[in-house]
Amino acid sequence: MGIPFRQILRIGGYVVRQHLLGRRHYPLVLMLEPLFRCNLSCAGCGKIDYPDPILNRRLSLEDCLGAIDECGAPVVVLAGGEPLLHKELPQIVEGAVTRRKFVIICTNALLLEKKIHQYQPSPYFTWSIHLDGDKGMHDRSVCQPGVYDRAVAAIKLARAKGFRVTINCTLFKGTDPERVARFFDTVMELGVNGITVSPGYAYERAPDQQHFLNRKATKELFRSIFRLDQGGKRWVFNQSALFLDFLAGNQAYHCTPWGNPTRTIFGWQRPCYLLGEGYAKTYRELMEETDWEAYGTGHYEKCADCMVHSGYEASAVRDAVRRPWKAARVAWQGVTTRGPMVPDIPLGQQRPAQFTYSRNVTERLGEIADLKIGSEKGPTVT
Ligand code: SF4
């Protein structure tokens, strides 16, 4: 288990408290995206296809700490875009750690060596370095040679300086399970504290639409990978055992999009980290006014093939707290990799996809223009 005991205790206690308080919609992980700009253009990424005026925007330190306080989730993931491009990131991390949040920076690590002196090792702080497989797999995934070697050098440097380091690995169609198994062995030998793995989400704006996995292929791929390692027991995952069991087709979870609320430069994103179908001005508005039943597999066409951790890890954690014996069995015996899978959610009633990207971009560009006019007349708005 790659999740520190302190974190398990805090999150477990937090979930139990929410249940005792009778709360149905509560956050586990705040996904904080202080910018969309990135120094890579990955084929499977749907986050960076915005015009320059939007890519140039940043959430201020004040906005970020305000979002952390407003939301109250025990874990804060800083993503983007590439978060290390944000000049105030060290202060954002410091502010979150001071609030005793477990902070994770998701980075491609290209700037890590240059910026590592701005951060301090802490049991509350983790570098999560993007690595989609071995050298060939990762460099192809990020569309640039040499990135794997730089990320591995950054992992070694961060470990040598005493930081907690995990890798986050997104898998796509055509992945060779044997190669993934060897890659997981390699990162364990590098001394990482854990692996986070997930199938890619089929972003409609991603340049490469050919390599996204459907649900059936996802489950078969994960069974094939875990079969090479007694149900995944040799590797240390930074994820719940029941989420891994879900990826292998042994659990039929509904999505919990409110478990990982997302704050971006546009506001609080509806409904989740992956889909931007509208924005709320406040966290409260997001929670209270989002029609959560309209999303998730079986409800909405864009969610049909999603099995991403940002939607389902919270479902697995809630299940583990309600039925700890299930989680203990998977942790003890490993993920089941043979036999029938549980039936999946039927798709017959899902509503058709709505395409909101162009409207959203037009609205945001209009807001940016209004802000500029306002700032010429009065105080500066960042
Ligand atoms: S299934 Fe859930 S996490 Fe996945 S895209 Fe739909 S709402 Fe988002």
Short mmCIF file of C-alpha atoms and ligand atoms in Angstrom, two decimals:
data_model
loop_
_atom_site.label_atom_id
_atom_site.label_comp_id
_atom_site.label_asym_id
_atom_site.label_seq_id
_atom_site.Cartn_x
_atom_site.Cartn_y
_atom_site.Cartn_z
CA MET A 1 0.00 0.00 0.00
CA GLY A 2 1.52 3.29 -1.15
CA ILE A 3 -0.82 5.55 0.81
CA PRO A 4 0.79 6.67 4.10
CA PHE A 5 -0.91 5.39 7.24
CA ARG A 6 -1.43 8.95 8.50
CA GLN A 7 -3.33 9.74 5.28
CA ILE A 8 -5.47 6.57 5.47
CA LEU A 9 -6.43 7.39 9.06
CA ARG A 10 -7.26 11.03 8.30
CA ILE A 11 -9.29 10.25 5.18
CA GLY A 12 -11.04 7.25 6.77
CA GLY A 13 -11.99 9.39 9.80
CA TYR A 14 -13.16 12.18 7.50
CA VAL A 15 -15.40 9.83 5.46
CA VAL A 16 -16.90 8.29 8.61
CA ARG A 17 -17.61 11.80 9.94
CA GLN A 18 -19.38 12.79 6.71
CA HIS A 19 -21.55 9.67 6.93
CA LEU A 20 -22.39 10.31 10.58
CA LEU A 21 -23.36 13.88 9.63
CA GLY A 22 -25.65 12.39 6.96
CA ARG A 23 -23.87 14.16 4.07
CA ARG A 24 -24.37 12.52 0.68
CA HIS A 25 -22.27 14.85 -1.46
CA TYR A 26 -18.90 15.58 0.10
CA PRO A 27 -15.42 16.11 -1.40
CA LEU A 28 -12.40 13.84 -0.94
CA VAL A 29 -9.91 15.43 -3.31
CA LEU A 30 -9.86 19.02 -4.56
CA MET A 31 -8.57 19.11 -8.14
CA LEU A 32 -7.02 22.55 -8.36
CA GLU A 33 -5.95 23.72 -11.82
CA PRO A 34 -4.31 27.13 -11.38
CA LEU A 35 -3.58 27.38 -15.12
CA PHE A 36 -4.15 25.52 -18.40
CA ARG A 37 -0.80 26.40 -20.03
CA CYS A 38 1.58 23.45 -20.46
CA ASN A 39 5.11 22.96 -21.77
CA LEU A 40 4.07 19.73 -23.54
CA SER A 41 1.31 18.95 -26.06
CA CYS A 42 0.37 15.33 -25.37
CA ALA A 43 -1.72 13.43 -27.92
CA GLY A 44 -4.22 12.18 -25.34
CA CYS A 45 -4.70 15.48 -23.47
CA GLY A 46 -7.89 17.49 -23.74
CA LYS A 47 -6.85 20.27 -21.37
CA ILE A 48 -4.67 22.62 -23.38
CA ASP A 49 -6.65 23.31 -26.52
CA TYR A 50 -7.58 26.87 -25.61
CA PRO A 51 -6.77 30.22 -27.25
CA ASP A 52 -3.83 32.19 -25.82
CA PRO A 53 -5.87 34.70 -23.77
CA ILE A 54 -7.24 31.72 -21.80
CA LEU A 55 -3.88 29.89 -21.60
CA ASN A 56 -2.32 33.08 -20.23
CA ARG A 57 -4.73 33.25 -17.29
CA ARG A 58 -3.71 32.10 -13.78
CA LEU A 59 -5.56 31.55 -10.53
CA SER A 60 -3.93 33.82 -7.93
CA LEU A 61 -2.52 32.54 -4.63
CA GLU A 62 -5.53 34.09 -2.92
CA ASP A 63 -7.96 32.31 -5.31
CA CYS A 64 -6.23 28.97 -4.68
CA LEU A 65 -6.21 29.24 -0.89
CA GLY A 66 -9.80 30.46 -1.01
CA ALA A 67 -10.80 27.38 -3.04
CA ILE A 68 -9.00 25.09 -0.57
CA ASP A 69 -10.86 26.67 2.37
CA GLU A 70 -14.21 26.78 0.57
CA CYS A 71 -14.07 23.12 -0.42
CA GLY A 72 -12.56 21.58 2.72
CA ALA A 73 -11.37 18.34 1.03
CA PRO A 74 -8.53 16.61 2.95
CA VAL A 75 -6.46 16.11 -0.25
CA VAL A 76 -5.47 18.82 -2.74
CA VAL A 77 -4.15 17.81 -6.18
CA LEU A 78 -2.46 20.60 -8.11
CA ALA A 79 -2.72 19.90 -11.80
CA GLY A 80 -3.23 21.92 -14.96
CA GLY A 81 -1.71 22.49 -17.53
CA GLU A 82 1.73 22.20 -15.98
CA PRO A 83 1.50 23.53 -12.41
CA LEU A 84 5.26 24.22 -12.14
CA LEU A 85 4.76 27.04 -14.68
CA HIS A 86 2.76 28.91 -12.01
CA LYS A 87 5.07 31.35 -10.21
CA GLU A 88 3.14 31.21 -6.92
CA LEU A 89 2.97 27.42 -6.72
CA PRO A 90 5.43 27.17 -3.75
CA GLN A 91 3.24 29.56 -1.74
CA ILE A 92 0.08 27.64 -2.73
CA VAL A 93 1.69 24.39 -1.54
CA GLU A 94 2.91 26.00 1.67
CA GLY A 95 -0.55 27.44 2.37
CA ALA A 96 -2.21 24.07 1.80
CA VAL A 97 0.34 22.16 3.93
CA THR A 98 -0.10 24.71 6.72
CA ARG A 99 -3.80 23.83 6.60
CA ARG A 100 -2.77 20.15 7.04
CA LYS A 101 -3.98 19.13 3.59
CA PHE A 102 -2.28 16.27 1.77
CA VAL A 103 -0.89 18.07 -1.27
CA ILE A 104 0.05 16.39 -4.53
CA ILE A 105 1.66 18.21 -7.46
CA CYS A 106 0.96 16.42 -10.76
CA THR A 107 3.83 17.40 -13.03
CA ASN A 108 5.56 16.31 -16.20
CA ALA A 109 8.79 17.06 -14.24
CA LEU A 110 10.48 19.06 -17.01
CA LEU A 111 10.94 22.00 -14.63
CA LEU A 112 11.41 20.01 -11.45
CA GLU A 113 15.21 20.13 -11.23
CA LYS A 114 15.16 23.93 -11.72
CA LYS A 115 12.45 24.51 -9.11
CA ILE A 116 12.91 21.80 -6.50
CA HIS A 117 14.77 24.15 -4.10
CA GLN A 118 11.48 26.08 -3.67
CA TYR A 119 9.82 23.10 -1.91
CA GLN A 120 10.38 21.24 1.35
CA PRO A 121 9.89 17.50 1.98
CA SER A 122 6.90 16.86 4.24
CA PRO A 123 4.63 13.90 5.06
CA TYR A 124 1.88 16.18 3.66
CA PHE A 125 3.54 16.75 0.29
CA THR A 126 4.01 14.43 -2.73
CA TRP A 127 5.41 14.87 -6.22
CA SER A 128 3.28 12.87 -8.67
CA ILE A 129 5.33 12.53 -11.83
CA HIS A 130 3.64 11.79 -15.13
CA LEU A 131 5.05 8.64 -16.75
CA ASP A 132 2.87 6.74 -19.23
CA GLY A 133 5.15 3.70 -19.42
CA ASP A 134 8.74 2.97 -20.42
CA LYS A 135 10.91 5.31 -22.51
CA GLY A 136 9.27 4.39 -25.84
CA MET A 137 5.72 4.46 -24.46
CA HIS A 138 6.08 7.71 -22.53
CA ASP A 139 7.93 9.73 -25.17
CA ARG A 140 5.30 8.67 -27.72
CA SER A 141 2.48 9.57 -25.33
CA VAL A 142 3.87 13.08 -24.69
CA CYS A 143 4.92 13.51 -28.35
CA GLN A 144 8.50 14.51 -27.49
CA PRO A 145 11.71 12.45 -27.25
CA GLY A 146 13.83 12.70 -24.10
CA VAL A 147 10.98 13.45 -21.68
CA TYR A 148 11.13 10.00 -20.06
CA ASP A 149 14.84 10.39 -19.25
CA ARG A 150 14.26 13.82 -17.72
CA ALA A 151 11.32 12.55 -15.65
CA VAL A 152 13.39 9.61 -14.35
CA ALA A 153 16.26 11.97 -13.46
CA ALA A 154 13.74 14.16 -11.60
CA ILE A 155 12.38 11.14 -9.69
CA LYS A 156 15.92 10.21 -8.57
CA LEU A 157 16.69 13.80 -7.56
CA ALA A 158 13.46 14.21 -5.58
CA ARG A 159 13.91 10.88 -3.81
CA ALA A 160 17.54 11.75 -2.98
CA LYS A 161 16.34 15.01 -1.41
CA GLY A 162 13.88 13.13 0.78
CA PHE A 163 10.63 13.93 -1.02
CA ARG A 164 7.71 11.54 -1.30
CA VAL A 165 7.39 10.67 -5.00
CA THR A 166 4.75 8.73 -6.89
CA ILE A 167 4.20 8.30 -10.60
CA ASN A 168 0.93 8.74 -12.43
CA CYS A 169 0.49 6.53 -15.43
CA THR A 170 -2.33 6.77 -17.97
CA LEU A 171 -2.83 3.79 -20.25
CA PHE A 172 -4.31 3.79 -23.75
CA LYS A 173 -5.53 1.31 -26.37
CA GLY A 174 -2.83 -0.97 -27.77
CA THR A 175 -0.87 -1.11 -24.49
CA ASP A 176 1.19 -4.28 -24.05
CA PRO A 177 0.51 -5.70 -20.54
CA GLU A 178 3.97 -7.34 -20.33
CA ARG A 179 5.61 -4.02 -21.06
CA VAL A 180 3.53 -2.26 -18.40
CA ALA A 181 4.50 -4.95 -15.86
CA ARG A 182 8.21 -4.45 -16.63
CA PHE A 183 7.72 -0.68 -16.39
CA PHE A 184 6.07 -1.01 -12.95
CA ASP A 185 9.03 -3.16 -11.84
CA THR A 186 11.42 -0.45 -13.05
CA VAL A 187 9.69 2.39 -11.19
CA MET A 188 9.56 0.31 -8.01
CA GLU A 189 13.35 -0.18 -8.37
CA LEU A 190 13.70 3.60 -8.72
CA GLY A 191 12.31 3.83 -5.19
CA VAL A 192 9.00 5.58 -5.87
CA ASN A 193 6.52 5.56 -2.99
CA GLY A 194 3.64 4.41 -5.15
CA ILE A 195 2.02 4.11 -8.56
CA THR A 196 -1.21 5.78 -9.64
CA VAL A 197 -2.66 4.17 -12.75
CA SER A 198 -5.73 4.96 -14.78
CA PRO A 199 -7.18 4.43 -18.26
CA GLY A 200 -7.22 7.60 -20.35
CA TYR A 201 -10.47 9.53 -20.60
CA ALA A 202 -11.71 10.03 -24.18
CA TYR A 203 -11.39 13.83 -24.24
CA GLU A 204 -13.30 15.16 -27.22
CA ARG A 205 -10.59 17.81 -27.78
CA ALA A 206 -7.60 15.41 -27.61
CA PRO A 207 -5.65 15.30 -30.89
CA ASP A 208 -5.46 11.48 -30.88
CA GLN A 209 -8.95 9.96 -30.74
CA GLN A 210 -7.88 6.49 -31.94
CA HIS A 211 -6.25 5.23 -28.77
CA PHE A 212 -8.87 5.63 -26.07
CA LEU A 213 -9.99 2.44 -24.33
CA ASN A 214 -13.63 1.42 -23.98
CA ARG A 215 -14.79 -0.19 -20.71
CA LYS A 216 -14.51 -3.77 -21.90
CA ALA A 217 -10.98 -3.25 -23.22
CA THR A 218 -9.99 -1.40 -20.00
CA LYS A 219 -11.05 -4.29 -17.79
CA GLU A 220 -9.32 -6.87 -19.99
CA LEU A 221 -6.12 -4.79 -20.06
CA PHE A 222 -6.00 -4.40 -16.28
CA ARG A 223 -6.72 -8.09 -15.72
CA SER A 224 -3.85 -8.95 -18.08
CA ILE A 225 -1.49 -6.60 -16.22
CA PHE A 226 -2.46 -7.75 -12.71
CA ARG A 227 -2.31 -11.41 -13.80
CA LEU A 228 1.43 -10.92 -14.32
CA ASP A 229 1.85 -10.08 -10.65
CA GLN A 230 -0.42 -12.21 -8.43
CA GLY A 231 -3.23 -9.69 -8.70
CA GLY A 232 -0.95 -6.63 -8.48
CA LYS A 233 0.52 -7.44 -5.07
CA ARG A 234 4.20 -6.93 -5.95
CA TRP A 235 3.71 -3.30 -6.93
CA VAL A 236 2.86 -0.54 -4.51
CA PHE A 237 -0.13 1.48 -5.64
CA ASN A 238 -1.07 4.90 -4.37
CA GLN A 239 -4.74 3.94 -4.82
CA SER A 240 -7.36 1.97 -3.00
CA ALA A 241 -7.42 -1.80 -3.59
CA LEU A 242 -11.10 -1.61 -4.53
CA PHE A 243 -10.44 0.93 -7.30
CA LEU A 244 -7.91 -1.50 -8.81
CA ASP A 245 -10.49 -4.27 -8.43
CA PHE A 246 -12.99 -2.02 -10.27
CA LEU A 247 -10.52 -1.52 -13.15
CA ALA A 248 -10.29 -5.30 -13.48
CA GLY A 249 -14.07 -5.66 -13.79
CA ASN A 250 -14.79 -6.99 -10.29
CA GLN A 251 -16.78 -4.02 -8.97
CA ALA A 252 -19.60 -2.12 -10.70
CA TYR A 253 -19.30 1.38 -9.29
CA HIS A 254 -21.30 4.43 -10.23
CA CYS A 255 -19.26 7.58 -10.66
CA THR A 256 -18.90 9.99 -7.72
CA PRO A 257 -18.06 13.24 -9.56
CA TRP A 258 -18.60 15.41 -6.46
CA GLY A 259 -15.84 13.41 -4.71
CA ASN A 260 -13.16 15.27 -6.74
CA PRO A 261 -14.50 18.81 -7.29
CA THR A 262 -12.47 20.86 -9.73
CA ARG A 263 -11.57 24.54 -9.52
CA THR A 264 -10.09 26.13 -12.64
CA ILE A 265 -9.55 29.64 -13.96
CA PHE A 266 -13.17 29.43 -15.19
CA GLY A 267 -14.67 28.70 -11.75
CA TRP A 268 -15.95 25.44 -10.24
CA GLN A 269 -16.21 23.01 -13.13
CA ARG A 270 -19.36 20.94 -13.71
CA PRO A 271 -19.48 18.05 -13.29
CA CYS A 272 -15.89 16.82 -12.90
CA TYR A 273 -12.20 17.14 -13.68
CA LEU A 274 -12.70 15.55 -17.11
CA LEU A 275 -15.83 17.27 -18.40
CA GLY A 276 -16.31 21.05 -18.49
CA GLU A 277 -20.03 21.41 -19.13
CA GLY A 278 -20.55 24.59 -17.18
CA TYR A 279 -19.09 26.50 -14.25
CA ALA A 280 -20.33 27.56 -10.83
CA LYS A 281 -19.11 30.72 -9.11
CA THR A 282 -18.80 29.09 -5.68
CA TYR A 283 -18.17 25.62 -4.31
CA ARG A 284 -21.54 25.70 -2.63
CA GLU A 285 -23.28 26.52 -5.89
CA LEU A 286 -21.42 23.62 -7.54
CA MET A 287 -22.55 21.17 -4.91
CA GLU A 288 -26.12 22.38 -4.52
CA GLU A 289 -27.08 23.33 -8.05
CA THR A 290 -25.41 20.65 -10.18
CA ASP A 291 -27.78 18.00 -11.47
CA TRP A 292 -25.47 15.13 -10.46
CA GLU A 293 -27.93 12.52 -11.74
CA ALA A 294 -27.39 13.83 -15.27
CA TYR A 295 -23.80 12.50 -15.30
CA GLY A 296 -21.96 9.22 -14.95
CA THR A 297 -21.94 6.00 -16.94
CA GLY A 298 -25.48 5.03 -17.94
CA HIS A 299 -26.68 8.64 -17.59
CA TYR A 300 -24.64 10.55 -20.17
CA GLU A 301 -23.05 9.51 -23.45
CA LYS A 302 -19.74 11.28 -22.72
CA CYS A 303 -19.39 9.20 -19.53
CA ALA A 304 -20.01 5.81 -21.21
CA ASP A 305 -16.40 4.60 -21.23
CA CYS A 306 -15.02 6.54 -18.29
CA MET A 307 -13.24 4.54 -15.56
CA VAL A 308 -10.85 7.30 -14.49
CA HIS A 309 -9.67 7.53 -10.88
CA SER A 310 -10.96 11.10 -10.52
CA GLY A 311 -14.49 9.75 -11.00
CA TYR A 312 -14.28 6.34 -9.34
CA GLU A 313 -11.60 6.41 -6.64
CA ALA A 314 -14.03 8.24 -4.37
CA SER A 315 -16.67 5.55 -5.10
CA ALA A 316 -14.13 2.88 -4.10
CA VAL A 317 -13.11 4.74 -0.92
CA ARG A 318 -16.74 5.11 0.17
CA ASP A 319 -17.27 1.40 -0.44
CA ALA A 320 -14.11 0.54 1.53
CA VAL A 321 -15.30 2.57 4.51
CA ARG A 322 -18.75 0.94 4.39
CA ARG A 323 -17.44 -2.59 3.76
CA PRO A 324 -13.83 -2.72 4.99
CA TRP A 325 -13.74 -6.54 4.75
CA LYS A 326 -14.07 -6.25 0.93
CA ALA A 327 -11.08 -3.92 0.71
CA ALA A 328 -9.09 -6.12 3.11
CA ARG A 329 -9.81 -9.21 0.99
CA VAL A 330 -8.50 -7.53 -2.20
CA ALA A 331 -5.46 -6.13 -0.37
CA TRP A 332 -4.71 -9.60 1.02
CA GLN A 333 -5.50 -11.80 -1.99
CA GLY A 334 -4.81 -9.35 -4.82
CA VAL A 335 -7.13 -8.34 -7.63
CA THR A 336 -9.17 -11.18 -9.16
CA THR A 337 -7.95 -11.71 -12.72
CA ARG A 338 -9.94 -14.76 -13.84
CA GLY A 339 -13.57 -15.78 -13.97
CA PRO A 340 -16.66 -13.78 -14.86
CA MET A 341 -16.67 -10.00 -14.47
CA VAL A 342 -19.55 -8.22 -12.74
CA PRO A 343 -22.21 -6.97 -15.19
CA ASP A 344 -21.61 -3.40 -16.25
CA ILE A 345 -24.07 -0.50 -16.07
CA PRO A 346 -26.50 -0.61 -19.04
CA LEU A 347 -26.17 2.29 -21.49
CA GLY A 348 -29.70 2.15 -22.98
CA GLN A 349 -31.04 5.18 -21.05
CA GLN A 350 -28.08 7.55 -21.36
CA ARG A 351 -28.78 11.06 -22.71
CA PRO A 352 -26.93 12.19 -25.83
CA ALA A 353 -23.69 14.17 -25.63
CA GLN A 354 -23.90 17.94 -25.68
CA PHE A 355 -21.02 19.85 -27.22
CA THR A 356 -20.36 22.94 -25.13
CA TYR A 357 -16.69 23.71 -25.86
CA SER A 358 -17.18 26.53 -28.39
CA ARG A 359 -19.87 28.25 -26.32
CA ASN A 360 -17.70 27.99 -23.22
CA VAL A 361 -14.62 29.46 -24.96
CA THR A 362 -16.66 32.33 -26.42
CA GLU A 363 -18.15 33.13 -23.00
CA ARG A 364 -14.74 33.00 -21.25
CA LEU A 365 -13.08 35.20 -23.88
CA GLY A 366 -15.93 37.68 -23.39
CA GLU A 367 -15.32 37.67 -19.62
CA ILE A 368 -11.59 38.21 -20.12
CA ALA A 369 -12.32 41.17 -22.43
CA ASP A 370 -14.71 42.61 -19.80
CA LEU A 371 -12.06 42.19 -17.09
CA LYS A 372 -9.51 44.03 -19.24
CA ILE A 373 -11.90 46.92 -19.78
CA GLY A 374 -12.65 46.92 -16.03
CA SER A 375 -8.98 46.92 -15.11
CA GLU A 376 -8.31 49.88 -17.38
CA LYS A 377 -10.97 51.76 -15.43
CA GLY A 378 -10.22 50.52 -11.91
CA PRO A 379 -8.21 48.07 -9.78
CA THR A 380 -6.25 45.27 -11.52
CA VAL A 381 -7.88 41.85 -11.72
CA THR A 382 -5.55 38.84 -12.07
S1 SF4 B 1 -18.18 9.22 -15.51
FE1 SF4 B 1 -17.96 10.71 -13.88
S2 SF4 B 1 -15.77 11.24 -13.83
FE2 SF4 B 1 -16.18 10.23 -15.77
S3 SF4 B 1 -16.58 11.91 -17.20
FE3 SF4 B 1 -18.58 11.25 -16.39
S4 SF4 B 1 -18.98 12.56 -14.62
FE4 SF4 B 1 -16.79 12.75 -15.12
#
